[in-house]
Coordinates of C-alpha atoms in Angstrom, one line a residue:
M22 CA 1.2 -30.5 3.7
T23 CA 4.3 -30.9 1.6
R24 CA 7.7 -29.6 2.6
T25 CA 7.7 -26.9 -0.1
A26 CA 4.2 -25.6 0.7
R27 CA 5.1 -24.8 4.3
P28 CA 7.5 -21.9 3.5
A29 CA 5.0 -20.4 1.0
A30 CA 2.2 -20.5 3.6
A31 CA 4.5 -19.0 6.2
R32 CA 5.5 -16.2 3.7
S33 CA 1.8 -15.5 3.0
A34 CA 1.0 -15.4 6.7
F35 CA 3.9 -13.0 7.3
G36 CA 2.8 -10.8 4.4
I37 CA -0.8 -10.7 5.7
G38 CA 0.5 -9.8 9.1
V39 CA 2.7 -7.0 7.8
A40 CA -0.1 -5.6 5.6
G41 CA -2.4 -5.7 8.7
A42 CA 0.2 -3.9 10.8
W43 CA 0.7 -1.3 8.1
L44 CA -3.1 -0.7 7.9
A45 CA -3.3 -0.2 11.6
L46 CA -0.4 2.3 11.5
A47 CA -2.1 4.2 8.7
F48 CA -5.3 4.4 10.7
L49 CA -3.3 5.6 13.7
V50 CA -1.7 8.4 11.6
R51 CA -5.1 9.3 10.1
F52 CA -7.0 9.6 13.4
R53 CA -4.1 11.0 15.5
Y54 CA -2.6 13.5 13.1
I55 CA -5.1 14.2 10.3
E56 CA -8.5 14.2 12.0
A57 CA -7.6 15.2 15.5
Q58 CA -9.6 18.2 16.6
G59 CA -7.1 19.4 19.2
L60 CA -4.4 19.4 16.5
V61 CA -6.5 21.7 14.3
A62 CA -6.5 24.3 17.0
H63 CA -2.8 23.8 17.6
C64 CA -2.0 24.3 13.8
V65 CA -4.1 27.4 13.7
A66 CA -2.0 28.9 16.5
S67 CA 1.4 27.7 15.2
P68 CA 1.2 26.7 11.5
G69 CA 5.0 26.3 11.1
D70 CA 5.2 23.4 13.6
A71 CA 6.6 20.1 12.1
V72 CA 3.4 18.2 12.9
C73 CA 1.3 20.9 11.2
L74 CA 3.5 20.8 8.1
F75 CA 3.1 17.0 8.0
R76 CA -0.6 17.4 8.3
E77 CA -0.7 20.0 5.6
A78 CA 1.4 17.8 3.3
M79 CA -0.8 14.8 3.9
G80 CA -3.9 16.9 3.2
K81 CA -2.5 18.0 -0.1
A82 CA -1.5 14.4 -1.0
M83 CA -5.0 13.2 -0.2
H84 CA -6.6 16.1 -2.2
F85 CA -4.6 15.4 -5.3
G86 CA -4.8 11.6 -5.0
V87 CA -1.0 11.1 -4.8
L88 CA -1.3 7.8 -2.8
G89 CA -3.8 6.3 -5.2
R90 CA -1.9 7.3 -8.3
T91 CA 1.3 5.9 -6.8
A92 CA -0.3 2.6 -5.9
L93 CA -1.7 2.2 -9.5
A94 CA 1.6 3.2 -11.0
L95 CA 3.2 0.4 -9.0
A96 CA 0.5 -2.2 -9.5
V97 CA 0.3 -2.1 -13.3
P98 CA 4.0 -2.9 -14.0
A99 CA 3.9 -5.5 -11.2
L100 CA 1.4 -7.5 -13.3
L101 CA 3.8 -7.4 -16.3
L102 CA 7.1 -8.1 -14.7
P103 CA 7.9 -11.7 -14.0
G104 CA 9.7 -13.1 -11.0
R105 CA 11.0 -11.3 -7.9
A106 CA 10.8 -7.8 -9.5
G107 CA 7.1 -8.1 -10.1
R108 CA 6.5 -9.6 -6.7
A109 CA 8.4 -6.7 -5.0
L110 CA 6.4 -4.1 -7.0
A111 CA 3.2 -5.9 -6.0
W112 CA 4.1 -5.7 -2.3
L113 CA 4.9 -2.0 -2.7
A114 CA 1.6 -1.4 -4.6
L115 CA -0.3 -3.2 -1.9
V116 CA 1.2 -1.0 0.8
A117 CA 0.5 2.1 -1.2
G118 CA -3.0 0.9 -2.1
L119 CA -3.9 0.2 1.5
T120 CA -2.6 3.6 2.5
A121 CA -4.6 5.2 -0.2
L122 CA -7.7 3.4 1.0
V123 CA -7.2 4.8 4.5
F124 CA -6.4 8.3 3.3
Y125 CA -9.5 8.8 1.2
N126 CA -8.1 7.8 -2.2
A127 CA -10.3 4.7 -2.7
S128 CA -11.1 5.3 -6.3
L129 CA -7.5 4.6 -7.4
G130 CA -6.3 2.8 -4.3
A131 CA -8.8 -0.1 -4.4
P132 CA -8.1 -1.2 -7.9
A133 CA -4.4 -1.0 -7.2
A134 CA -4.7 -3.1 -4.1
V135 CA -6.8 -5.7 -6.0
L136 CA -4.2 -5.8 -8.8
A137 CA -1.4 -6.2 -6.3
V138 CA -3.2 -9.0 -4.5
L139 CA -3.9 -10.8 -7.8
R140 CA -0.2 -10.5 -8.7
L141 CA 0.9 -11.9 -5.4
A142 CA -1.6 -14.7 -5.6
R143 CA -0.4 -15.6 -9.1
S144 CA 3.3 -15.6 -7.9
A145 CA 2.3 -17.9 -5.0
A146 CA 0.5 -20.3 -7.3
A147 CA 2.9 -20.4 -10.2
P148 CA 6.6 -21.3 -10.4
T149 CA 9.0 -18.3 -10.5
T150 CA 10.1 -19.1 -14.0
A151 CA 6.7 -18.6 -15.5
T152 CA 6.0 -15.6 -17.7
P153 CA 2.9 -13.5 -17.3
W154 CA 1.9 -14.1 -20.9
P155 CA 1.7 -17.4 -22.9
A156 CA 4.4 -18.3 -25.3
A157 CA 3.7 -17.6 -29.0
G158 CA 3.4 -20.6 -31.0

């Protein structure tokens, strides 16, 4: 392993770890606050509670596909922007895409997550000065 490959591998491992932790947190929120049967009875009794308002907002976001649309809106420009800006948008798109997958927005979240991973793989393989399109000539 060369000296320059080690930091890239460490960054990739860190990114995979962060994505896995985010996915676990999203599942925790889904099963603890969205699908909990005890919380349904609590929200019927007191609908103005903060947890119930959060649950209602997440339900509306899931119904209208907000998470999937957000992920796709971040992933497409991430493919077009070179350098750090594109990489940062790809990370945000991956986080939003994984969240969309957990919260039932798979039709838009899955393509967004795939586009984000492709952008991150491209930035890991290519030098940072490369453009996403070939030079005219």
